[in-house]
Amino acid sequence: MKTVNAKRGTAFTAIMALSVVLMSACGSDNNAGSGNESSASGNATANAGGSSGSETKEPVKTTLVLNWFAEPEHGGNFAAQEKGFYKDGGLDMTLLPGGPSVSATQIVASGKAEFGMANADDILVARQEGIPVVAIGTAFQKSPQALFYHKNSGINGFGDLNGHKVYVASTASFWLFMKNKYKLGDAQEMKYTGSLVNFVNDPKAVTQGYVTSETYTLQEQGVDFDVLLNADSGYNIYAGVYFTTEDMIKKHPDEVKAFMAATVKGWDYYKDHADEINPAIQKQNPDMSLDMMKFSAEKEMDFAFGGDAATEGTGTMSEARWTELQQQLMDVGVLKKKEDIANVFTKDFLPGK
């Protein structure tokens, strides 16, 4: 069973952890890609656009820190790796798996990697703490995170959670939002550990999880359940957001452009070829079966390619969505001050921009 308690979506909890790297992230002009200043941008550009002569450029060593262990939610990146899209763009890409003790934000901010993945709320929290990360695209238009409940438990909507045990990270931003909006003062908060045992054994219990993973596990166990998508509560964040640093954007914009072009191309390939790419993902995460990967890939398609992505292209983001999220985090006290959303995200590096 996959544990997901530290996976994504605990922006408030991350504040203290992010503070650790303030000195290294903000006190130096050498955040990400500092070792490649003289060649990274030029190499990536030459390869991304095709070589103009006989000269062959060496690919730029580049690292993406995933937001969890390798899984179909990173399918586009593995497709870009397997099909040579990163290499074609001049990037010698390493996909570094995440996990419960891995902070992509910290690693990228400290200059040990050029790119990372996180939730949209994590990006806003990091910037509040003075860490100059910038969102440059997103894997998912909405988050597959949800609350799972047993059918016939009397729950039909978020307002029905009062009186039920809810296994949830109590400081998770989505939960703070739900408690405030739906007046869930009588919901019994229970410590979320990633295990489904307590939920399965208590027909009145509720647990957080992901429809791309826990759904498979619960179906395998024969549990009769339903879900409330976090996005349907009004807390509709971008998930699997790709980010880099302000320094990287300033010094190596062509490398950033090449990264996003290859990543988007990878996602568009994975959409129709998940079964081909999943074995490569499994090499990094052998504990996840190919059957579960197939299930997860099918489940995530609407999250990745629906919404604005259907009309504006894979990876797109909007000022309205980011502005709304910032206000929601202000309302529940996760953020203390607003900043110009133009500093938080950019679409300049998406294909066609």
PDB file of N, CA and C in Angstrom, residues 96-185:
ATOM      1  N   LEU A  96      15.127  12.830 -10.132  1.00  0.00           N
ATOM      2  CA  LEU A  96      15.441  12.474  -8.746  1.00  0.00           C
ATOM      3  C   LEU A  96      14.152  12.216  -7.980  1.00  0.00           C
ATOM      4  N   PRO A  97      13.934  10.990  -7.491  1.00  0.00           N
ATOM      5  CA  PRO A  97      12.680  10.708  -6.789  1.00  0.00           C
ATOM      6  C   PRO A  97      12.566  11.473  -5.482  1.00  0.00           C
ATOM      7  N   GLY A  98      11.331  11.817  -5.132  1.00  0.00           N
ATOM      8  CA  GLY A  98      11.067  12.460  -3.863  1.00  0.00           C
ATOM      9  C   GLY A  98      10.698  11.426  -2.820  1.00  0.00           C
ATOM     10  N   GLY A  99       9.999  11.863  -1.786  1.00  0.00           N
ATOM     11  CA  GLY A  99       9.608  10.970  -0.709  1.00  0.00           C
ATOM     12  C   GLY A  99       9.236  11.774   0.512  1.00  0.00           C
ATOM     13  N   PRO A 100       8.869  11.103   1.614  1.00  0.00           N
ATOM     14  CA  PRO A 100       8.384  11.816   2.799  1.00  0.00           C
ATOM     15  C   PRO A 100       9.409  12.742   3.437  1.00  0.00           C
ATOM     16  N   SER A 101      10.700  12.493   3.214  1.00  0.00           N
ATOM     17  CA  SER A 101      11.727  13.337   3.824  1.00  0.00           C
ATOM     18  C   SER A 101      12.481  14.173   2.796  1.00  0.00           C
ATOM     19  N   VAL A 102      11.934  14.244   1.585  1.00  0.00           N
ATOM     20  CA  VAL A 102      12.584  14.996   0.506  1.00  0.00           C
ATOM     21  C   VAL A 102      11.772  16.241   0.186  1.00  0.00           C
ATOM     22  N   SER A 103      12.390  17.400   0.256  1.00  0.00           N
ATOM     23  CA  SER A 103      11.736  18.656  -0.109  1.00  0.00           C
ATOM     24  C   SER A 103      12.316  19.161  -1.420  1.00  0.00           C
ATOM     25  N   ALA A 104      11.532  19.059  -2.480  1.00  0.00           N
ATOM     26  CA  ALA A 104      11.990  19.560  -3.775  1.00  0.00           C
ATOM     27  C   ALA A 104      12.288  21.051  -3.700  1.00  0.00           C
ATOM     28  N   THR A 105      11.478  21.771  -2.939  1.00  0.00           N
ATOM     29  CA  THR A 105      11.668  23.213  -2.822  1.00  0.00           C
ATOM     30  C   THR A 105      13.020  23.536  -2.209  1.00  0.00           C
ATOM     31  N   GLN A 106      13.376  22.820  -1.151  1.00  0.00           N
ATOM     32  CA  GLN A 106      14.666  23.058  -0.503  1.00  0.00           C
ATOM     33  C   GLN A 106      15.828  22.724  -1.427  1.00  0.00           C
ATOM     34  N   ILE A 107      15.725  21.593  -2.104  1.00  0.00           N
ATOM     35  CA  ILE A 107      16.830  21.148  -2.957  1.00  0.00           C
ATOM     36  C   ILE A 107      17.068  22.127  -4.101  1.00  0.00           C
ATOM     37  N   VAL A 108      15.992  22.565  -4.740  1.00  0.00           N
ATOM     38  CA  VAL A 108      16.129  23.512  -5.846  1.00  0.00           C
ATOM     39  C   VAL A 108      16.609  24.866  -5.338  1.00  0.00           C
ATOM     40  N   ALA A 109      16.048  25.322  -4.230  1.00  0.00           N
ATOM     41  CA  ALA A 109      16.436  26.627  -3.693  1.00  0.00           C
ATOM     42  C   ALA A 109      17.902  26.664  -3.289  1.00  0.00           C
ATOM     43  N   SER A 110      18.449  25.531  -2.862  1.00  0.00           N
ATOM     44  CA  SER A 110      19.845  25.483  -2.429  1.00  0.00           C
ATOM     45  C   SER A 110      20.814  25.320  -3.591  1.00  0.00           C
ATOM     46  N   GLY A 111      20.286  25.143  -4.813  1.00  0.00           N
ATOM     47  CA  GLY A 111      21.133  25.045  -5.985  1.00  0.00           C
ATOM     48  C   GLY A 111      21.589  23.647  -6.326  1.00  0.00           C
ATOM     49  N   LYS A 112      21.056  22.640  -5.644  1.00  0.00           N
ATOM     50  CA  LYS A 112      21.467  21.257  -5.901  1.00  0.00           C
ATOM     51  C   LYS A 112      20.686  20.620  -7.045  1.00  0.00           C
ATOM     52  N   ALA A 113      19.659  21.298  -7.522  1.00  0.00           N
ATOM     53  CA  ALA A 113      18.892  20.857  -8.691  1.00  0.00           C
ATOM     54  C   ALA A 113      18.339  22.094  -9.373  1.00  0.00           C
ATOM     55  N   GLU A 114      18.059  21.966 -10.657  1.00  0.00           N
ATOM     56  CA  GLU A 114      17.562  23.113 -11.423  1.00  0.00           C
ATOM     57  C   GLU A 114      16.051  23.249 -11.385  1.00  0.00           C
ATOM     58  N   PHE A 115      15.341  22.115 -11.308  1.00  0.00           N
ATOM     59  CA  PHE A 115      13.883  22.127 -11.371  1.00  0.00           C
ATOM     60  C   PHE A 115      13.300  21.210 -10.302  1.00  0.00           C
ATOM     61  N   GLY A 116      12.054  21.496  -9.928  1.00  0.00           N
ATOM     62  CA  GLY A 116      11.365  20.661  -8.955  1.00  0.00           C
ATOM     63  C   GLY A 116       9.881  20.621  -9.236  1.00  0.00           C
ATOM     64  N   MET A 117       9.184  19.779  -8.478  1.00  0.00           N
ATOM     65  CA  MET A 117       7.727  19.676  -8.552  1.00  0.00           C
ATOM     66  C   MET A 117       7.152  19.865  -7.156  1.00  0.00           C
ATOM     67  N   ALA A 118       6.032  20.579  -7.073  1.00  0.00           N
ATOM     68  CA  ALA A 118       5.368  20.831  -5.798  1.00  0.00           C
ATOM     69  C   ALA A 118       3.928  21.222  -6.089  1.00  0.00           C
ATOM     70  N   ASN A 119       3.136  21.369  -5.047  1.00  0.00           N
ATOM     71  CA  ASN A 119       1.789  21.901  -5.204  1.00  0.00           C
ATOM     72  C   ASN A 119       1.841  23.421  -5.312  1.00  0.00           C
ATOM     73  N   ALA A 120       0.806  23.993  -5.880  1.00  0.00           N
ATOM     74  CA  ALA A 120       0.762  25.445  -6.043  1.00  0.00           C
ATOM     75  C   ALA A 120       0.836  26.166  -4.705  1.00  0.00           C
ATOM     76  N   ASP A 121       0.163  25.622  -3.678  1.00  0.00           N
ATOM     77  CA  ASP A 121       0.202  26.302  -2.383  1.00  0.00           C
ATOM     78  C   ASP A 121       1.603  26.274  -1.778  1.00  0.00           C
ATOM     79  N   ASP A 122       2.371  25.213  -2.048  1.00  0.00           N
ATOM     80  CA  ASP A 122       3.752  25.156  -1.567  1.00  0.00           C
ATOM     81  C   ASP A 122       4.602  26.269  -2.170  1.00  0.00           C
ATOM     82  N   ILE A 123       4.334  26.596  -3.419  1.00  0.00           N
ATOM     83  CA  ILE A 123       5.084  27.667  -4.083  1.00  0.00           C
ATOM     84  C   ILE A 123       4.816  29.003  -3.400  1.00  0.00           C
ATOM     85  N   LEU A 124       3.556  29.268  -3.104  1.00  0.00           N
ATOM     86  CA  LEU A 124       3.195  30.527  -2.449  1.00  0.00           C
ATOM     87  C   LEU A 124       3.792  30.625  -1.052  1.00  0.00           C
ATOM     88  N   VAL A 125       3.775  29.526  -0.312  1.00  0.00           N
ATOM     89  CA  VAL A 125       4.360  29.522   1.029  1.00  0.00           C
ATOM     90  C   VAL A 125       5.866  29.746   0.957  1.00  0.00           C
ATOM     91  N   ALA A 126       6.515  29.090   0.021  1.00  0.00           N
ATOM     92  CA  ALA A 126       7.963  29.255  -0.119  1.00  0.00           C
ATOM     93  C   ALA A 126       8.325  30.708  -0.400  1.00  0.00           C
ATOM     94  N   ARG A 127       7.574  31.345  -1.271  1.00  0.00           N
ATOM     95  CA  ARG A 127       7.872  32.737  -1.602  1.00  0.00           C
ATOM     96  C   ARG A 127       7.628  33.645  -0.401  1.00  0.00           C
ATOM     97  N   GLN A 128       6.607  33.342   0.390  1.00  0.00           N
ATOM     98  CA  GLN A 128       6.378  34.132   1.597  1.00  0.00           C
ATOM     99  C   GLN A 128       7.583  34.060   2.528  1.00  0.00           C
ATOM    100  N   GLU A 129       8.244  32.921   2.542  1.00  0.00           N
ATOM    101  CA  GLU A 129       9.413  32.725   3.394  1.00  0.00           C
ATOM    102  C   GLU A 129      10.694  33.276   2.777  1.00  0.00           C
ATOM    103  N   GLY A 130      10.559  33.933   1.623  1.00  0.00           N
ATOM    104  CA  GLY A 130      11.717  34.549   1.008  1.00  0.00           C
ATOM    105  C   GLY A 130      12.498  33.660   0.080  1.00  0.00           C
ATOM    106  N   ILE A 131      11.951  32.500  -0.257  1.00  0.00           N
ATOM    107  CA  ILE A 131      12.630  31.576  -1.166  1.00  0.00           C
ATOM    108  C   ILE A 131      12.154  31.871  -2.587  1.00  0.00           C
ATOM    109  N   PRO A 132      13.031  32.311  -3.469  1.00  0.00           N
ATOM    110  CA  PRO A 132      12.624  32.852  -4.779  1.00  0.00           C
ATOM    111  C   PRO A 132      12.355  31.803  -5.847  1.00  0.00           C
ATOM    112  N   VAL A 133      11.361  30.942  -5.603  1.00  0.00           N
ATOM    113  CA  VAL A 133      10.976  29.953  -6.611  1.00  0.00           C
ATOM    114  C   VAL A 133       9.837  30.509  -7.462  1.00  0.00           C
ATOM    115  N   VAL A 134       9.765  30.035  -8.705  1.00  0.00           N
ATOM    116  CA  VAL A 134       8.762  30.513  -9.655  1.00  0.00           C
ATOM    117  C   VAL A 134       8.157  29.316 -10.378  1.00  0.00           C
ATOM    118  N   ALA A 135       6.833  29.255 -10.433  1.00  0.00           N
ATOM    119  CA  ALA A 135       6.143  28.187 -11.159  1.00  0.00           C
ATOM    120  C   ALA A 135       6.241  28.450 -12.655  1.00  0.00           C
ATOM    121  N   ILE A 136       6.566  27.405 -13.427  1.00  0.00           N
ATOM    122  CA  ILE A 136       6.752  27.577 -14.875  1.00  0.00           C
ATOM    123  C   ILE A 136       5.835  26.670 -15.697  1.00  0.00           C
ATOM    124  N   GLY A 137       5.016  25.867 -15.042  1.00  0.00           N
ATOM    125  CA  GLY A 137       4.080  24.977 -15.730  1.00  0.00           C
ATOM    126  C   GLY A 137       3.504  24.003 -14.721  1.00  0.00           C
ATOM    127  N   THR A 138       2.514  23.229 -15.124  1.00  0.00           N
ATOM    128  CA  THR A 138       1.914  22.278 -14.191  1.00  0.00           C
ATOM    129  C   THR A 138       1.563  20.976 -14.893  1.00  0.00           C
ATOM    130  N   ALA A 139       1.723  19.875 -14.159  1.00  0.00           N
ATOM    131  CA  ALA A 139       1.333  18.571 -14.702  1.00  0.00           C
ATOM    132  C   ALA A 139      -0.181  18.408 -14.671  1.00  0.00           C
ATOM    133  N   PHE A 140      -0.811  18.881 -13.566  1.00  0.00           N
ATOM    134  CA  PHE A 140      -2.243  18.673 -13.378  1.00  0.00           C
ATOM    135  C   PHE A 140      -2.987  19.990 -13.225  1.00  0.00           C
ATOM    136  N   GLN A 141      -4.094  20.103 -13.954  1.00  0.00           N
ATOM    137  CA  GLN A 141      -4.940  21.283 -13.861  1.00  0.00           C
ATOM    138  C   GLN A 141      -5.708  21.325 -12.549  1.00  0.00           C
ATOM    139  N   LYS A 142      -5.973  20.172 -11.976  1.00  0.00           N
ATOM    140  CA  LYS A 142      -6.554  20.122 -10.640  1.00  0.00           C
ATOM    141  C   LYS A 142      -5.972  18.935  -9.910  1.00  0.00           C
ATOM    142  N   SER A 143      -6.030  18.995  -8.599  1.00  0.00           N
ATOM    143  CA  SER A 143      -5.396  17.967  -7.785  1.00  0.00           C
ATOM    144  C   SER A 143      -6.258  16.717  -7.687  1.00  0.00           C
ATOM    145  N   PRO A 144      -5.638  15.526  -7.771  1.00  0.00           N
ATOM    146  CA  PRO A 144      -6.381  14.282  -7.556  1.00  0.00           C
ATOM    147  C   PRO A 144      -6.544  13.937  -6.083  1.00  0.00           C
ATOM    148  N   GLN A 145      -6.160  14.839  -5.195  1.00  0.00           N
ATOM    149  CA  GLN A 145      -6.326  14.578  -3.766  1.00  0.00           C
ATOM    150  C   GLN A 145      -7.800  14.685  -3.390  1.00  0.00           C
ATOM    151  N   ALA A 146      -8.224  13.847  -2.450  1.00  0.00           N
ATOM    152  CA  ALA A 146      -9.643  13.763  -2.107  1.00  0.00           C
ATOM    153  C   ALA A 146      -9.818  13.258  -0.685  1.00  0.00           C
ATOM    154  N   LEU A 147     -11.045  13.331  -0.208  1.00  0.00           N
ATOM    155  CA  LEU A 147     -11.446  12.696   1.045  1.00  0.00           C
ATOM    156  C   LEU A 147     -12.277  11.468   0.694  1.00  0.00           C
ATOM    157  N   PHE A 148     -11.898  10.336   1.248  1.00  0.00           N
ATOM    158  CA  PHE A 148     -12.584   9.071   0.998  1.00  0.00           C
ATOM    159  C   PHE A 148     -13.532   8.774   2.155  1.00  0.00           C
ATOM    160  N   TYR A 149     -14.733   8.335   1.837  1.00  0.00           N
ATOM    161  CA  TYR A 149     -15.699   7.981   2.877  1.00  0.00           C
ATOM    162  C   TYR A 149     -16.469   6.735   2.454  1.00  0.00           C
ATOM    163  N   HIS A 150     -17.035   6.054   3.443  1.00  0.00           N
ATOM    164  CA  HIS A 150     -17.810   4.849   3.168  1.00  0.00           C
ATOM    165  C   HIS A 150     -19.203   5.236   2.680  1.00  0.00           C
ATOM    166  N   LYS A 151     -19.679   4.519   1.690  1.00  0.00           N
ATOM    167  CA  LYS A 151     -21.057   4.714   1.262  1.00  0.00           C
ATOM    168  C   LYS A 151     -21.988   4.330   2.410  1.00  0.00           C
ATOM    169  N   ASN A 152     -23.150   4.945   2.441  1.00  0.00           N
ATOM    170  CA  ASN A 152     -24.139   4.709   3.499  1.00  0.00           C
ATOM    171  C   ASN A 152     -23.650   5.182   4.865  1.00  0.00           C
ATOM    172  N   SER A 153     -22.703   6.127   4.868  1.00  0.00           N
ATOM    173  CA  SER A 153     -22.215   6.684   6.133  1.00  0.00           C
ATOM    174  C   SER A 153     -22.895   8.005   6.460  1.00  0.00           C
ATOM    175  N   GLY A 154     -23.822   8.431   5.603  1.00  0.00           N
ATOM    176  CA  GLY A 154     -24.522   9.686   5.832  1.00  0.00           C
ATOM    177  C   GLY A 154     -23.815  10.890   5.247  1.00  0.00           C
ATOM    178  N   ILE A 155     -22.742  10.671   4.519  1.00  0.00           N
ATOM    179  CA  ILE A 155     -21.976  11.768   3.920  1.00  0.00           C
ATOM    180  C   ILE A 155     -22.364  11.932   2.457  1.00  0.00           C
ATOM    181  N   ASN A 156     -22.780  13.135   2.122  1.00  0.00           N
ATOM    182  CA  ASN A 156     -23.107  13.459   0.733  1.00  0.00           C
ATOM    183  C   ASN A 156     -22.334  14.675   0.231  1.00  0.00           C
ATOM    184  N   GLY A 157     -21.713  15.391   1.167  1.00  0.00           N
ATOM    185  CA  GLY A 157     -20.964  16.581   0.806  1.00  0.00           C
ATOM    186  C   GLY A 157     -20.034  16.964   1.934  1.00  0.00           C
ATOM    187  N   PHE A 158     -19.243  17.999   1.729  1.00  0.00           N
ATOM    188  CA  PHE A 158     -18.254  18.412   2.722  1.00  0.00           C
ATOM    189  C   PHE A 158     -18.896  18.833   4.040  1.00  0.00           C
ATOM    190  N   GLY A 159     -20.072  19.412   3.974  1.00  0.00           N
ATOM    191  CA  GLY A 159     -20.736  19.851   5.188  1.00  0.00           C
ATOM    192  C   GLY A 159     -21.197  18.722   6.081  1.00  0.00           C
ATOM    193  N   ASP A 160     -21.164  17.489   5.577  1.00  0.00           N
ATOM    194  CA  ASP A 160     -21.603  16.329   6.359  1.00  0.00           C
ATOM    195  C   ASP A 160     -20.474  15.684   7.148  1.00  0.00           C
ATOM    196  N   LEU A 161     -19.286  16.259   7.130  1.00  0.00           N
ATOM    197  CA  LEU A 161     -18.142  15.641   7.804  1.00  0.00           C
ATOM    198  C   LEU A 161     -18.178  15.820   9.311  1.00  0.00           C
ATOM    199  N   ASN A 162     -18.963  16.760   9.804  1.00  0.00           N
ATOM    200  CA  ASN A 162     -19.088  16.931  11.250  1.00  0.00           C
ATOM    201  C   ASN A 162     -19.578  15.637  11.887  1.00  0.00           C
ATOM    202  N   GLY A 163     -18.956  15.287  13.015  1.00  0.00           N
ATOM    203  CA  GLY A 163     -19.329  14.071  13.726  1.00  0.00           C
ATOM    204  C   GLY A 163     -18.592  12.834  13.261  1.00  0.00           C
ATOM    205  N   HIS A 164     -17.814  12.942  12.215  1.00  0.00           N
ATOM    206  CA  HIS A 164     -17.060  11.801  11.691  1.00  0.00           C
ATOM    207  C   HIS A 164     -15.576  11.936  12.040  1.00  0.00           C
ATOM    208  N   LYS A 165     -14.918  10.801  12.221  1.00  0.00           N
ATOM    209  CA  LYS A 165     -13.470  10.795  12.356  1.00  0.00           C
ATOM    210  C   LYS A 165     -12.868  11.043  10.971  1.00  0.00           C
ATOM    211  N   VAL A 166     -12.006  12.038  10.896  1.00  0.00           N
ATOM    212  CA  VAL A 166     -11.378  12.385   9.620  1.00  0.00           C
ATOM    213  C   VAL A 166      -9.865  12.245   9.776  1.00  0.00           C
ATOM    214  N   TYR A 167      -9.305  11.261   9.103  1.00  0.00           N
ATOM    215  CA  TYR A 167      -7.859  11.047   9.134  1.00  0.00           C
ATOM    216  C   TYR A 167      -7.216  11.984   8.118  1.00  0.00           C
ATOM    217  N   VAL A 168      -6.566  13.017   8.640  1.00  0.00           N
ATOM    218  CA  VAL A 168      -6.085  14.098   7.783  1.00  0.00           C
ATOM    219  C   VAL A 168      -4.901  14.786   8.458  1.00  0.00           C
ATOM    220  N   ALA A 169      -4.003  15.328   7.667  1.00  0.00           N
ATOM    221  CA  ALA A 169      -2.940  16.173   8.200  1.00  0.00           C
ATOM    222  C   ALA A 169      -3.588  17.474   8.668  1.00  0.00           C
ATOM    223  N   SER A 170      -3.622  17.680   9.966  1.00  0.00           N
ATOM    224  CA  SER A 170      -4.444  18.757  10.536  1.00  0.00           C
ATOM    225  C   SER A 170      -4.035  20.148  10.082  1.00  0.00           C
ATOM    226  N   THR A 171      -2.787  20.324   9.680  1.00  0.00           N
ATOM    227  CA  THR A 171      -2.339  21.645   9.222  1.00  0.00           C
ATOM    228  C   THR A 171      -2.277  21.748   7.702  1.00  0.00           C
ATOM    229  N   ALA A 172      -2.770  20.736   7.000  1.00  0.00           N
ATOM    230  CA  ALA A 172      -2.802  20.801   5.537  1.00  0.00           C
ATOM    231  C   ALA A 172      -3.687  21.962   5.105  1.00  0.00           C
ATOM    232  N   SER A 173      -3.234  22.713   4.137  1.00  0.00           N
ATOM    233  CA  SER A 173      -3.964  23.910   3.720  1.00  0.00           C
ATOM    234  C   SER A 173      -5.372  23.590   3.238  1.00  0.00           C
ATOM    235  N   PHE A 174      -5.541  22.470   2.519  1.00  0.00           N
ATOM    236  CA  PHE A 174      -6.880  22.140   2.024  1.00  0.00           C
ATOM    237  C   PHE A 174      -7.833  21.894   3.175  1.00  0.00           C
ATOM    238  N   TRP A 175      -7.344  21.295   4.265  1.00  0.00           N
ATOM    239  CA  TRP A 175      -8.206  21.008   5.404  1.00  0.00           C
ATOM    240  C   TRP A 175      -8.540  22.283   6.163  1.00  0.00           C
ATOM    241  N   LEU A 176      -7.590  23.182   6.302  1.00  0.00           N
ATOM    242  CA  LEU A 176      -7.868  24.472   6.935  1.00  0.00           C
ATOM    243  C   LEU A 176      -8.941  25.221   6.151  1.00  0.00           C
ATOM    244  N   PHE A 177      -8.849  25.161   4.833  1.00  0.00           N
ATOM    245  CA  PHE A 177      -9.848  25.804   3.979  1.00  0.00           C
ATOM    246  C   PHE A 177     -11.221  25.174   4.187  1.00  0.00           C
ATOM    247  N   MET A 178     -11.293  23.849   4.168  1.00  0.00           N
ATOM    248  CA  MET A 178     -12.579  23.159   4.326  1.00  0.00           C
ATOM    249  C   MET A 178     -13.197  23.443   5.685  1.00  0.00           C
ATOM    250  N   LYS A 179     -12.393  23.401   6.732  1.00  0.00           N
ATOM    251  CA  LYS A 179     -12.930  23.658   8.074  1.00  0.00           C
ATOM    252  C   LYS A 179     -13.531  25.050   8.163  1.00  0.00           C
ATOM    253  N   ASN A 180     -12.868  26.005   7.550  1.00  0.00           N
ATOM    254  CA  ASN A 180     -13.349  27.377   7.586  1.00  0.00           C
ATOM    255  C   ASN A 180     -14.611  27.553   6.746  1.00  0.00           C
ATOM    256  N   LYS A 181     -14.615  27.012   5.543  1.00  0.00           N
ATOM    257  CA  LYS A 181     -15.735  27.211   4.622  1.00  0.00           C
ATOM    258  C   LYS A 181     -16.980  26.450   5.052  1.00  0.00           C
ATOM    259  N   TYR A 182     -16.805  25.216   5.518  1.00  0.00           N
ATOM    260  CA  TYR A 182     -17.948  24.350   5.811  1.00  0.00           C
ATOM    261  C   TYR A 182     -18.237  24.218   7.303  1.00  0.00           C
ATOM    262  N   LYS A 183     -17.567  25.037   8.131  1.00  0.00           N
ATOM    263  CA  LYS A 183     -17.826  25.061   9.577  1.00  0.00           C
ATOM    264  C   LYS A 183     -17.731  23.656  10.174  1.00  0.00           C
ATOM    265  N   LEU A 184     -16.556  23.052  10.040  1.00  0.00           N
ATOM    266  CA  LEU A 184     -16.364  21.664  10.450  1.00  0.00           C
ATOM    267  C   LEU A 184     -15.756  21.550  11.846  1.00  0.00           C
ATOM    268  N   GLY A 185     -16.226  22.378  12.743  1.00  0.00           N
ATOM    269  CA  GLY A 185     -15.708  22.354  14.105  1.00  0.00           C
ATOM    270  C   GLY A 185     -15.983  21.065  14.849  1.00  0.00           C
TER     271      GLY A 185
END
